[in-house]
Every structure is written in structure tokens, then in C-alpha cells.
GROMACS .gro file of C-alpha atoms in nm:
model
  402
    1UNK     CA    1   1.305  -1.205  -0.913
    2UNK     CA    2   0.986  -1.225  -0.780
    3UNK     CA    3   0.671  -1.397  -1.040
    4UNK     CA    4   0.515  -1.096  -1.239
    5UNK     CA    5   0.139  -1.149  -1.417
    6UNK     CA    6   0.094  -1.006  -1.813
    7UNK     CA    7  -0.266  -0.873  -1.688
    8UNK     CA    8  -0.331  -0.550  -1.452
    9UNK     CA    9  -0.496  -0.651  -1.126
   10UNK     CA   10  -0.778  -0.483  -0.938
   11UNK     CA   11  -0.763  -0.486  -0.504
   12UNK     CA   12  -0.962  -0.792  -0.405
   13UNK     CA   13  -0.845  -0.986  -0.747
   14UNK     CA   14  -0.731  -1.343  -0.647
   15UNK     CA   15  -0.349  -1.415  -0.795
   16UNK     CA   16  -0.356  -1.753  -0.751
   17UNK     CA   17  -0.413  -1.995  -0.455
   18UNK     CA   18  -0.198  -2.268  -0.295
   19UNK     CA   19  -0.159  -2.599  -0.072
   20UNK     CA   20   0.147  -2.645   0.136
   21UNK     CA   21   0.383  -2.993   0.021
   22UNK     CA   22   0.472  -3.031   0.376
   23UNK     CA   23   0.323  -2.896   0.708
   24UNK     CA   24   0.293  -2.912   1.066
   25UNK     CA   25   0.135  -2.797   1.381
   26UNK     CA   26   0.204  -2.600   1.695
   27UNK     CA   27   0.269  -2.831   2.027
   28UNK     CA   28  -0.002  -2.676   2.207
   29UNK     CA   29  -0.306  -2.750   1.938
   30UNK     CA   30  -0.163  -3.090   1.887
   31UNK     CA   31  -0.436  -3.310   2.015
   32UNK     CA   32  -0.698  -3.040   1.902
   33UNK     CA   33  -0.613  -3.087   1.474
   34UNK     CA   34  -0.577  -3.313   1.266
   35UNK     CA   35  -0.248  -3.303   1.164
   36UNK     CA   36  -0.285  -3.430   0.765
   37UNK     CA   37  -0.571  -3.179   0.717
   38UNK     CA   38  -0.601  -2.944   1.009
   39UNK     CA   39  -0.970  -3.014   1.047
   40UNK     CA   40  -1.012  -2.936   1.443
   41UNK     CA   41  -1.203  -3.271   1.673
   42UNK     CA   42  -1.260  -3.385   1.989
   43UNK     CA   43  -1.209  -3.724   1.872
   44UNK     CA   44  -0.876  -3.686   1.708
   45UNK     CA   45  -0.676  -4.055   1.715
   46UNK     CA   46  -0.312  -4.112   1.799
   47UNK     CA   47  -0.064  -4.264   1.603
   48UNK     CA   48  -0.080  -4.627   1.756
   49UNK     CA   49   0.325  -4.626   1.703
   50UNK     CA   50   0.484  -4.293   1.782
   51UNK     CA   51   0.177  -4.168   1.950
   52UNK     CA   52   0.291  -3.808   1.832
   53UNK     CA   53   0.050  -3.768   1.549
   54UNK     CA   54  -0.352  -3.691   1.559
   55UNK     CA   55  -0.608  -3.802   1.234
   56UNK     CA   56  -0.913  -3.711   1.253
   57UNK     CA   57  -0.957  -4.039   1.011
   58UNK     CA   58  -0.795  -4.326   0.888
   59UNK     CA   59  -0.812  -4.140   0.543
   60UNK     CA   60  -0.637  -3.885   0.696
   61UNK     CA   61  -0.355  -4.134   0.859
   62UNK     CA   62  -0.311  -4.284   0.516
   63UNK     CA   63  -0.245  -3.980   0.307
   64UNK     CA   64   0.006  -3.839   0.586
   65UNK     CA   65   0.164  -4.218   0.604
   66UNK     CA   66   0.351  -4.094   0.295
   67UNK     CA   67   0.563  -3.829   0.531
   68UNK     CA   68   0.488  -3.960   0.839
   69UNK     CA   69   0.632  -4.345   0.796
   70UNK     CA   70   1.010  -4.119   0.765
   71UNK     CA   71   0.966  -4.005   1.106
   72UNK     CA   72   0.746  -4.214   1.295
   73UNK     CA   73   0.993  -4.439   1.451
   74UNK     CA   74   1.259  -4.142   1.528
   75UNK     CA   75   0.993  -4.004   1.710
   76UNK     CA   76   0.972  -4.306   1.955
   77UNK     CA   77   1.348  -4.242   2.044
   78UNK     CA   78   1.394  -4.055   2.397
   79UNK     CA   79   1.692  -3.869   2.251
   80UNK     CA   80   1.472  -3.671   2.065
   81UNK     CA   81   1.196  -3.584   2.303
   82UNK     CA   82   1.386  -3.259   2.382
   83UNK     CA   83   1.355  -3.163   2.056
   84UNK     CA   84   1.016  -3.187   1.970
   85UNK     CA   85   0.898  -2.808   1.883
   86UNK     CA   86   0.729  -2.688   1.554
   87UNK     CA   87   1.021  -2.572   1.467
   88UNK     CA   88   1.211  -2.896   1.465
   89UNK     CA   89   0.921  -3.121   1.302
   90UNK     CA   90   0.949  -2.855   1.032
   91UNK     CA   91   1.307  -2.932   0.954
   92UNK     CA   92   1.289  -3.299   1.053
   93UNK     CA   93   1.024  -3.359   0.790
   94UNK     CA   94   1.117  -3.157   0.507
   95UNK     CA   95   1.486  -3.342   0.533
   96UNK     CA   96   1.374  -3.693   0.558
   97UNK     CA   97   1.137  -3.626   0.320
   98UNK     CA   98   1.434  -3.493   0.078
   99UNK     CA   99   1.596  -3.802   0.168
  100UNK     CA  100   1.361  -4.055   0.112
  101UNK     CA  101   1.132  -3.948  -0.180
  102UNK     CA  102   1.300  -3.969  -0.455
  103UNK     CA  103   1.154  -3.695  -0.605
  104UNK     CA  104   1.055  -3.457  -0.367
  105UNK     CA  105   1.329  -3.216  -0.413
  106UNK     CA  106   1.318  -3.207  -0.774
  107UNK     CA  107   0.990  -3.162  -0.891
  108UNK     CA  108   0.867  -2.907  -1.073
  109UNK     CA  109   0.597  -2.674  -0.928
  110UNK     CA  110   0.375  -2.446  -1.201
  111UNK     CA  111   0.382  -2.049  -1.049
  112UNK     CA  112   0.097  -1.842  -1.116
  113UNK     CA  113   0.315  -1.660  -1.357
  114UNK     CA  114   0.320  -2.016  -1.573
  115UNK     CA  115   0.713  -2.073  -1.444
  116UNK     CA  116   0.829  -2.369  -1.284
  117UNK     CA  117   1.080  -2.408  -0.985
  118UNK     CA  118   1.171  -2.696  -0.744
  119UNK     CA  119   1.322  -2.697  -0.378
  120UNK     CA  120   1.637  -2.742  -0.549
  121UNK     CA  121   1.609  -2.445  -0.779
  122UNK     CA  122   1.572  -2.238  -0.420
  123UNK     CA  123   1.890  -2.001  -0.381
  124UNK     CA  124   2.009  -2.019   0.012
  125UNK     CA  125   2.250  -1.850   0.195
  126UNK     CA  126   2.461  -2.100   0.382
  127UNK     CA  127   2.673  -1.782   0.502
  128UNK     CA  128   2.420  -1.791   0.794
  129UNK     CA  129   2.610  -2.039   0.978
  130UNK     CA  130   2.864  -1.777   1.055
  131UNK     CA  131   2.695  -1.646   1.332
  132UNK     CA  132   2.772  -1.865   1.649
  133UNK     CA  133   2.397  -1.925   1.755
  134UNK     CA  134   2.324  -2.071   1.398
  135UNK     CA  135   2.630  -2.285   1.402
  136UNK     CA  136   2.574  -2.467   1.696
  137UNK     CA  137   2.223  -2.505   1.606
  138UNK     CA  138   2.336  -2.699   1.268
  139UNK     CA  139   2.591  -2.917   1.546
  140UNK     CA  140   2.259  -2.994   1.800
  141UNK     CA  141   2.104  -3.108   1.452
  142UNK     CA  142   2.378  -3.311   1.361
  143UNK     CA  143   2.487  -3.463   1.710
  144UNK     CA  144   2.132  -3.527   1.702
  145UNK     CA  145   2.103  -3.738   1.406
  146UNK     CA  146   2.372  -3.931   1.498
  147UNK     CA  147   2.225  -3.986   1.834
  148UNK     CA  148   1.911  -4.103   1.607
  149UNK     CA  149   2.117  -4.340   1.391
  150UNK     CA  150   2.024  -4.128   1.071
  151UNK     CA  151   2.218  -4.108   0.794
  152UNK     CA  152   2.332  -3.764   0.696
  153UNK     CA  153   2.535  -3.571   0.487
  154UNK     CA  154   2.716  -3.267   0.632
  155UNK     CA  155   2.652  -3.037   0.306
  156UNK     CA  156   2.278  -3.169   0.304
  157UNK     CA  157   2.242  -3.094   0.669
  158UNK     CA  158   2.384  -2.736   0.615
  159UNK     CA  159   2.151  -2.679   0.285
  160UNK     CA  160   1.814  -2.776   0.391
  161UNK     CA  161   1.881  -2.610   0.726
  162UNK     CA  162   1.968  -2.281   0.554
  163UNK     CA  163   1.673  -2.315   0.342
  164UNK     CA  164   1.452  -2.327   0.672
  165UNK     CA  165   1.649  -2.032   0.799
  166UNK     CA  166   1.622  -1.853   0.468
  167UNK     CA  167   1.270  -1.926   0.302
  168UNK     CA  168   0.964  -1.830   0.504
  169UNK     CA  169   0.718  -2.121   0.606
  170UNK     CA  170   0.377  -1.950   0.604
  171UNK     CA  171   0.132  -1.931   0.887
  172UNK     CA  172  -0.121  -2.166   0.881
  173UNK     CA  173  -0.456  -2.046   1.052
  174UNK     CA  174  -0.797  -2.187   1.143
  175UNK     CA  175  -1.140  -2.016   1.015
  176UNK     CA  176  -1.271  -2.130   1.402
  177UNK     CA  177  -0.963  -1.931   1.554
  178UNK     CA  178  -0.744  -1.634   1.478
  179UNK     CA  179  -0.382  -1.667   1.543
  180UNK     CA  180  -0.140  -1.892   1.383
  181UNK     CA  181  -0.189  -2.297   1.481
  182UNK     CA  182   0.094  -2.433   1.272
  183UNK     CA  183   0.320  -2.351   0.958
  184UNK     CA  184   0.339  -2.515   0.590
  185UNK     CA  185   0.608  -2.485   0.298
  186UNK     CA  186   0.398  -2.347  -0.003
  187UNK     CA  187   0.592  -2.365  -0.355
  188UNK     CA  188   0.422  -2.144  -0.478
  189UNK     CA  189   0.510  -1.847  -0.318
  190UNK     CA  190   0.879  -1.920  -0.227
  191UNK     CA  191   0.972  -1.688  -0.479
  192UNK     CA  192   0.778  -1.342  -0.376
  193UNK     CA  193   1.002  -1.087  -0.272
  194UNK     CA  194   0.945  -0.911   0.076
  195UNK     CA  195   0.802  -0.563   0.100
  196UNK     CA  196   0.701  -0.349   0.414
  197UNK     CA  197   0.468  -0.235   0.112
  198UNK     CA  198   0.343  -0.530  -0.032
  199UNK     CA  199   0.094  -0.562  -0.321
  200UNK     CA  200  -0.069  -0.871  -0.194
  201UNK     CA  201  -0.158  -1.024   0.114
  202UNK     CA  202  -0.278  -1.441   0.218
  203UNK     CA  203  -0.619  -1.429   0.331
  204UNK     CA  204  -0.760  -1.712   0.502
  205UNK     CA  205  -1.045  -1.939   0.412
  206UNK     CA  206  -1.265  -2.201   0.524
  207UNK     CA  207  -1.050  -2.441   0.308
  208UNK     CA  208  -0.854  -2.625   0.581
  209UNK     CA  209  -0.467  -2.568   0.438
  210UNK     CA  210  -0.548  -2.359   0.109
  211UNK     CA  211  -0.417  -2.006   0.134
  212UNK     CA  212  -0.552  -1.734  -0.154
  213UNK     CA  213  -0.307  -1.459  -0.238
  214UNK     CA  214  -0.525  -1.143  -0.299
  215UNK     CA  215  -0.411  -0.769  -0.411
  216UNK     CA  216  -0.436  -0.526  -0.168
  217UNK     CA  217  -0.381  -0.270  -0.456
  218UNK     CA  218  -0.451  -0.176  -0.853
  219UNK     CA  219  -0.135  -0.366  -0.959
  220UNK     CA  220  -0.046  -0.285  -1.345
  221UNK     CA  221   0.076  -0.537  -1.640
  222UNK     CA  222   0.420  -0.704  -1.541
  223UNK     CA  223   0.484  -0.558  -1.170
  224UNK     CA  224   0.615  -0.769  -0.950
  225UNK     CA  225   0.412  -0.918  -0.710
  226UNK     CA  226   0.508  -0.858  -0.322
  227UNK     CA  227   0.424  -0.966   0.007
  228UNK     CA  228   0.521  -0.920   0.319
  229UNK     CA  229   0.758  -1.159   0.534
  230UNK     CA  230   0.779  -1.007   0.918
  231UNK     CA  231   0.486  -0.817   1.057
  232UNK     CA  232   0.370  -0.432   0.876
  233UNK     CA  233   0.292  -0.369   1.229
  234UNK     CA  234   0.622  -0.352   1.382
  235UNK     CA  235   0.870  -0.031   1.352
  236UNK     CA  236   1.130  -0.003   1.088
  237UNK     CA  237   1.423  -0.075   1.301
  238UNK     CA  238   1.197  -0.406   1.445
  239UNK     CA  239   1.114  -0.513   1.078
  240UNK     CA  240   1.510  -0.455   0.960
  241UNK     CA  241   1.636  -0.730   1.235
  242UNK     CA  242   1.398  -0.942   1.176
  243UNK     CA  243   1.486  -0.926   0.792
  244UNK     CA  244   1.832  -1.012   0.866
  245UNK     CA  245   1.711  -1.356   0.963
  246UNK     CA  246   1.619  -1.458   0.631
  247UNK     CA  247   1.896  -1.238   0.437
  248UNK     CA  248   1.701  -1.029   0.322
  249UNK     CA  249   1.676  -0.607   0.312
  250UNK     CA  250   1.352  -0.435   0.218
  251UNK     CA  251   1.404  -0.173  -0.053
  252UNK     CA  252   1.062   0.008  -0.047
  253UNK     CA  253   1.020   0.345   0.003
  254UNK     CA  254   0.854   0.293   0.322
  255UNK     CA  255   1.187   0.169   0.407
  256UNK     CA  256   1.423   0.368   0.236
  257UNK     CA  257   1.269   0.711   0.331
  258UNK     CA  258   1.133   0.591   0.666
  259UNK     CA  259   0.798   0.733   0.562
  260UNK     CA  260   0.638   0.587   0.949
  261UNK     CA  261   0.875   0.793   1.124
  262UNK     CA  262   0.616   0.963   1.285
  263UNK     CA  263   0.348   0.621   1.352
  264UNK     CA  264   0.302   0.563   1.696
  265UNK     CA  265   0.318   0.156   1.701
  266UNK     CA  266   0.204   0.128   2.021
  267UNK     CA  267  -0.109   0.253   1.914
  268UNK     CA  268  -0.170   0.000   1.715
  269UNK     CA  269  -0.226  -0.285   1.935
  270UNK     CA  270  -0.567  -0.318   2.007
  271UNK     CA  271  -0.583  -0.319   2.401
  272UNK     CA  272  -0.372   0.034   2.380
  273UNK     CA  273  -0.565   0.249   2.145
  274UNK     CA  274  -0.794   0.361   2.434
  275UNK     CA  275  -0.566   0.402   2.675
  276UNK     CA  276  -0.718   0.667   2.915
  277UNK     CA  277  -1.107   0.489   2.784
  278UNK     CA  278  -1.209   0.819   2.614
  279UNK     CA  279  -1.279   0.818   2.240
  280UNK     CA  280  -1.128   1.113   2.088
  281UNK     CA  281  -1.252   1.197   1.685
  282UNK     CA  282  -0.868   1.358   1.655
  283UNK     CA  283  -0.728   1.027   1.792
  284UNK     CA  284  -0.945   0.857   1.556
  285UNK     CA  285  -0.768   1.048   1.267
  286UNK     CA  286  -0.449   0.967   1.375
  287UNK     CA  287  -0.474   0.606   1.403
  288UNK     CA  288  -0.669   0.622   1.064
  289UNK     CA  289  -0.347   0.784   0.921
  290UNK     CA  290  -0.090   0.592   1.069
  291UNK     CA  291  -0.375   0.261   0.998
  292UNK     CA  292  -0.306   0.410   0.612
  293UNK     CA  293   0.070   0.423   0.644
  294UNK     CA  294   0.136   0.120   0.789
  295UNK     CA  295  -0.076  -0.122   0.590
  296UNK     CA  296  -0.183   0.055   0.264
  297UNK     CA  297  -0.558   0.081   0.216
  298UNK     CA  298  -0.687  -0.283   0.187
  299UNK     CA  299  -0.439  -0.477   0.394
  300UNK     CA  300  -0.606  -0.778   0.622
  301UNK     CA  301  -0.501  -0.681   0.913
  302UNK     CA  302  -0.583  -0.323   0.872
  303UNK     CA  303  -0.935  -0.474   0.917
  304UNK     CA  304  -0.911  -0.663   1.163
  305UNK     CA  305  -0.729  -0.356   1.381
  306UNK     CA  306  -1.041  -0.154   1.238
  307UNK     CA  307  -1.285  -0.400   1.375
  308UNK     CA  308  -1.158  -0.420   1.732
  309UNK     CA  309  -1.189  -0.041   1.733
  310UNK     CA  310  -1.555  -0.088   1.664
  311UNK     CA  311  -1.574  -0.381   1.938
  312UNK     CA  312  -1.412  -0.174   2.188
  313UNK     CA  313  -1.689   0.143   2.105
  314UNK     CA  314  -1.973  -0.132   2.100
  315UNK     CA  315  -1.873  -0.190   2.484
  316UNK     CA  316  -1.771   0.162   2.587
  317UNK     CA  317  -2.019   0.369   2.802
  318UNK     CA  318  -2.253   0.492   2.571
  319UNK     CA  319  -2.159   0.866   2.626
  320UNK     CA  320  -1.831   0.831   2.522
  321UNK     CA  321  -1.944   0.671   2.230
  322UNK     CA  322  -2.156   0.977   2.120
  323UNK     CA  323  -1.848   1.205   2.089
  324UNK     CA  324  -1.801   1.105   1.767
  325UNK     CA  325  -2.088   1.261   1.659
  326UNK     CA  326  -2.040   1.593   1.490
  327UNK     CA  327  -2.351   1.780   1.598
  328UNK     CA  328  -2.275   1.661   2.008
  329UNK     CA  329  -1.930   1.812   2.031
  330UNK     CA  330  -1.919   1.798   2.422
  331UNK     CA  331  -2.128   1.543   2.688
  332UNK     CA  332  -2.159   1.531   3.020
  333UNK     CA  333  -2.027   1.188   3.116
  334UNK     CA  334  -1.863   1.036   3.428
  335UNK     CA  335  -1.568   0.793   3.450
  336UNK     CA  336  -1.429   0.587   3.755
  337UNK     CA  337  -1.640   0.505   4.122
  338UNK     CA  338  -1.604   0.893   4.217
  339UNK     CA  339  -1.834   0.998   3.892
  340UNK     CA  340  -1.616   1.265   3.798
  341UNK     CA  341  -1.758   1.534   3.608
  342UNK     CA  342  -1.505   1.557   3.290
  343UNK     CA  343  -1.705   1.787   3.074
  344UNK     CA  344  -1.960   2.020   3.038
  345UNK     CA  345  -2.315   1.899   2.865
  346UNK     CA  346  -2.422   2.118   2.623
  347UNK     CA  347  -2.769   2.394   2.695
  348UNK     CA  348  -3.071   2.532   2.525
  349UNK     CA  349  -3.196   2.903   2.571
  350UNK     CA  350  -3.549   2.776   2.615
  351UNK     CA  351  -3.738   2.523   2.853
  352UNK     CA  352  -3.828   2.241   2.757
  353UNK     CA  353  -4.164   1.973   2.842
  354UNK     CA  354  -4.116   1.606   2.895
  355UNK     CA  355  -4.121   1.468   2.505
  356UNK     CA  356  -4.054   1.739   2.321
  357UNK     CA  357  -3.756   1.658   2.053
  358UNK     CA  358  -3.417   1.816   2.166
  359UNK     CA  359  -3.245   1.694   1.812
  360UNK     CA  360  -3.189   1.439   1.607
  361UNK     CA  361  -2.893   1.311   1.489
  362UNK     CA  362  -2.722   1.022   1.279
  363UNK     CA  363  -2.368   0.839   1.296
  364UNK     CA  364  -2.114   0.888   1.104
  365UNK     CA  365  -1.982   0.565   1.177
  366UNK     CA  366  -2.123   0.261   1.322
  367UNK     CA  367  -2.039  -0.103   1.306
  368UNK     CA  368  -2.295  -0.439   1.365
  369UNK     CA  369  -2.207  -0.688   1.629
  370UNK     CA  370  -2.029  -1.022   1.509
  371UNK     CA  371  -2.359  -1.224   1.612
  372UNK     CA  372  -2.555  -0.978   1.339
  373UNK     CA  373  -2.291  -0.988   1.052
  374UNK     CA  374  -2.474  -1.126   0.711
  375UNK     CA  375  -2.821  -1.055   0.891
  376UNK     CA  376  -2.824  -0.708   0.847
  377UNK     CA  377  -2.669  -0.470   0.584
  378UNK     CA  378  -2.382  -0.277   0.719
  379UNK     CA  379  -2.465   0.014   0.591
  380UNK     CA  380  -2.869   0.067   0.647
  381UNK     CA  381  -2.909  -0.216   0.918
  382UNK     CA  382  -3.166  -0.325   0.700
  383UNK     CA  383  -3.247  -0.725   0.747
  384UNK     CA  384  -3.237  -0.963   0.473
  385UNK     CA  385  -3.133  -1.286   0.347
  386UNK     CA  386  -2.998  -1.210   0.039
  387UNK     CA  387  -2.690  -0.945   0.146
  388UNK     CA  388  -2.419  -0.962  -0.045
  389UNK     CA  389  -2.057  -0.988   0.056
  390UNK     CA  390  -1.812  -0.742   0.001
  391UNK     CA  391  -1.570  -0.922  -0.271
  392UNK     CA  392  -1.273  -0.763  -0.205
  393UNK     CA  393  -1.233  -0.824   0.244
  394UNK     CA  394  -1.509  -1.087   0.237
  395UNK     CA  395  -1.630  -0.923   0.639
  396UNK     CA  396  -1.908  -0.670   0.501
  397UNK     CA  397  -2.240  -0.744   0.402
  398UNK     CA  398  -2.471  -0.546   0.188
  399UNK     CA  399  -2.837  -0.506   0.051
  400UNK     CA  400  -2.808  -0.348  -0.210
  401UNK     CA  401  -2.476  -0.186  -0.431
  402UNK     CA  402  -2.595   0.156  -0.310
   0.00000   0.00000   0.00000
């Protein structure tokens, strides 16, 4: 059952906020964070002993010692080199950790709901291992370990790795970059259920490994709270298989009545929502509906799709930008080397001198460019230095609450 709160939420409200107990990074930003607190140097220093590991301090080195000292000399074995992914480290330092601290597994961590749960309170389906590519994963991990001289038990071996397989580790992200640079195992939301129409989302903050879990949506007095596991921007049928690899099946009605039937997907990947490079105010709506369908009204990534929209009209020809304006239905404007006319620009019945005012006109939407964001207000351009954020997506800046 997924953690419920006694109070009704508004969208923007903060549920509660995390740190992960465990964590690591991707192999290709390695050597560019610090892998205890993901702080991002070019003066990052190996581990003098396994030469795996980057601190961007000795502070750093000594609180990460704690996991670290488990694996540091398994890491120094060339049996294992092979095996050094993400996704490994993930597994290799949650088990030793398990192993070797004698209360790692059993503690009790407060959710925001005021219940506690442990790693061992975690239900996993060990049934996984019935599919052939997951059981000889579990024998690489255990021929492996032997190979290492580690100490194992089978049933151990088989619970933690179905725990990996079953609970989601959440994407860890840097404020200087957007993508995901590593993954951590946050107790505090092991317990949301999955839904294609979630109530919350993570949003990211300048806080090195905290993650904030926001609504997206007026959630009322004792409804579960609900996130989403896989991607809201792949299809149904995409989102179903990649449910199945953490047992799970999403019961919304998104789901259930395969309400996106009719969103084009493709469309939403930024470098394909222009694809013939002519802004069209019906395409607009479309991907505004399908925008709504997909990710609700406040969802993160909604914005962000929103926001390359507006970067890719900020470098379009400025005639095709003007389409979107209600009172220029049509413009002359030319695409390609051959300067093609593609439509007809609009006449007057009368002539005209040089400076007289043909109209005037104002846009229904516009957008500032990232190097003017919380300069000017996004609304009347206006400059000052006292805008104020928007609370709830924490990207738009205003002067005033008008």
C-alpha cells in the first residue's frame, strides 16, 4: 500500500524530501563527480588503493570509507573488471553492505506518512529468476563471488538481487546537467506505488543527492500518493513491458481505458515536433493536448518538453514564428536554398508611404531566453531584481502576482 498523508495537498506542495542510503555513479561521469557527494571537479582524487573511486575531499573519502572499505579491495581483483557497470556497483554495494553492517538491513526508516519500514520489511518477487536471462544473471553473480573469494549465501544472493530487480533505484541528476549521472536507493519512497498517472513527481535541486517529492495535482485527505516508475512519455504497450520488469501492472485509467490511444509519441521528442520546420497553431493544439494527456497538467517534464518548443521558435526564421499570431493568419516566407514561395502575404486596398503603421500586434505566447531567466518577468519582460519565482515549477519568474 502505498504512504497516504491525513492533510489535502495543493500542486507545487512539497510531500517530503529524501537522501539516498547507498548510491553510485555512471562509468562515463566517473572522474567528473565526486562519488560520496556528487559535487562535480576537475580536481577529483582517486582512491590511492582501488583507484576506482573519485572525492572531491578527504571529508568526502572518509564518510564513503564506511561503504567503500567493503568493496575496495574486490575492486582491485581482475576477475571483476568485466563487471564494473552502474549496474553492478549498485548490487555489489548494497549486498556487502547488508553483509557487513550489522544493521543496515534492519533499520527503521520514518515515511512521510510517520510509518517506519526497513530493507527487510521490502516484499520481492524472487519468481523473477524464472525467466532464463535473470537466472543466469544470479549464476554470473554467484560464479563471480566465488571467483572473488566472497562469502555468500545462495538465498541472500537471490533476495537482494530480486530486490534490485524489483524496487526502483531513482535517478540521480546534476543541477549543472540534465540527464541522469548515477542512481541511489531512497527509503523513503520504496513504498509508492507506480502510476502512468501519478500524483507526484521528484524534482531536482541544487542539493547535491536530496530529491523533493512535489504534487503535480490537488491531492485530497488520505489518497495515496503515486509516482511514476518507467517514463509517461513512452506508449502504453512500451510502459506495460517495461512494468513487467519490476512485477508490477499499472491500474490507472490511463491504462485501463487506454485513454492515449490517439497521442502521437513521436511527437513528443523534442527534435521531431517540427518536423517539416513550419510552426503550425493546429499542431500546437495537438501537442498541447496530447502534452495534457500524457503528463497531467504540472508534470516536470511536461515543462521541460514545453520549453524546448519555445527554444526551437526562439531560433526559427522569424516568419514562421509570426504564424502564431492571430491577426497574421498567412506570411510570405521562404524555406530551403531555392526560396520557395510557400504562401501568399497578406494586402491592403490602399497605398501606403514609407512609415506609415500597417498594424500592430501582440503575442499570444512568447518565452525569454535561458541567459534572461530571473532578469526579466516572463510575463511583461519587465527588468527587475526582485522577480519572484513561480513556487510550484520553480523555472518562471515574475514582477508582480498580476
Amino acid at each position: 500500500m502505498s504512504p497516504k498523508l491525513s492533510k489535502p495537498l495543493s500542486p507545487g506542495d512539497v510531500i517530503t524530501e529524501d537522501m539516498p542510503i547507498i548510491h553510485v555513479i555512471h562509468d562515463e561521469y566517473k572522474d567528473k563527480y565526486c562519488d560520496n557527494c556528487m559535487k562535480r571537479s576537475d580536481q577529483l582524487k582517486k582512491c590511492s588503493k582501488c583507484l576506482r573511486m573519485y572525492y572531491c575531499s578527504i571529508e568526502c573519502q572518509k564518510n564513503d570509507w564506511k561503504y567503500h572499505k567493503n568493496e575496495c579491495k574486490l575492486y582491485r581483483h581482475e576477475s571483476i573488471q568485466t563487471f564494473l557497470d552502474s549496474g553492478f556497483r549498485y548490487l555489489l554495494r548494497l549486498y556487502l553492505s547488508v553483509q557487513n553492517i550489522p544493521t543496515f538491513a534492519t533499520k527503521k526508516y520514518r515515511l512521510f506518512d510517520g510509518s517506519e519500514v526497513s530493507l527487510r520489511d521490502i516484499e520481492v518477487n524472487v519468481n523473477v529468476f524464472d525467466v532464463n536471462e535473470k537466472r543466469e544473471h544470479l549464476w554470473e553473480i554467484c560464479n563471480l563471488f566465488i571467483q572473488l573469494g566472497v562469502k555468500y549465501d545462495f538465498q541472500e544472493v537471490v533476495h537482494w538481487l530480486a530486490f534490485v530487480t524489483n524496487v526502483p533505484a531513482f535517478q540521480l541528476k546534476s543541477h549543472l546537467k540534465i540527464g541522469c549521472i548515477g542512481r541511489g536507493l531512497y527509503m523513503g519512497y520504496t513504498t509508492l506505488r507506480h502510476s502512468c498517472q501519478p500524483n507526484s513527481a521528484f524534482i531536482y535541486n541544487s542539493r547535491g543527492l536530496s530529491k523533493e517529492l512535489r504534487a503535480m495535482r490537488p491531492i485530497e485527505a488520505n489518497e495515496e500518493i503515486t509516482i511514476n516508475v518507467v517514463p509517461l512519455y513512452r506508449n502504453r504497450a512500451d510502459r506495460q513491458q517495461a512494468l513487467k520488469s519490476y512485477s508490477m501492472v499499472c491500474e490507472c485509467d490511463k491504462c485501463v481505458h487506454h485513454l492515449d490511444r490517439r497521442v502521437d509519441y513521436e511527437r513528443l521528442i523534442p527534435s521531431k515536433q517540427f518536423p517539416m520546420n513550419v510552426f503550425d497553431t493546429q499542431l500546437m493544439a495537438n501537442l498541447l493536448t496530447d502534452l495534457d494527456v500524457v503528463f497531467g497538467e504540472y508534470y516536470p517534464m511536461k515543462t521541460m518538453i514545453l520549453m524546448e518548443i519555445f527554444r526551437q521558435l526562439s531560433i526559427c526564421p522569424s516568419q514562421l514564428i509570426h504564424t502564431i499570431s492571430p491577426s497574421l493568419p498567412t506570411h510570405r516566407h521562404t524555406i530551403g536554398s531555392n526560396h520557395q514561395i510557400c504562401e501568399m502575404s497578406p494586402k491592403l486596398s490602399k497605398p501606403l508611404s514609407p512609415g506609415d503603421v500597417i498594424t500592430q500586434d501582440m503575442p499570444i505566447i512568447h518565452a525569454l531566453h535561458s541567459e534572461s531567466k530571473g532578469k526579466y518577468c516572463d510575463n511583461c519582460f519587465k527588468r527587475s531584481d526582485q522577480l519572484k519565482r513561480c513556487t510550484k515549477c520553480l523555472h518562471m519568474y515574475y514582477c508582480g502576482k498580476e
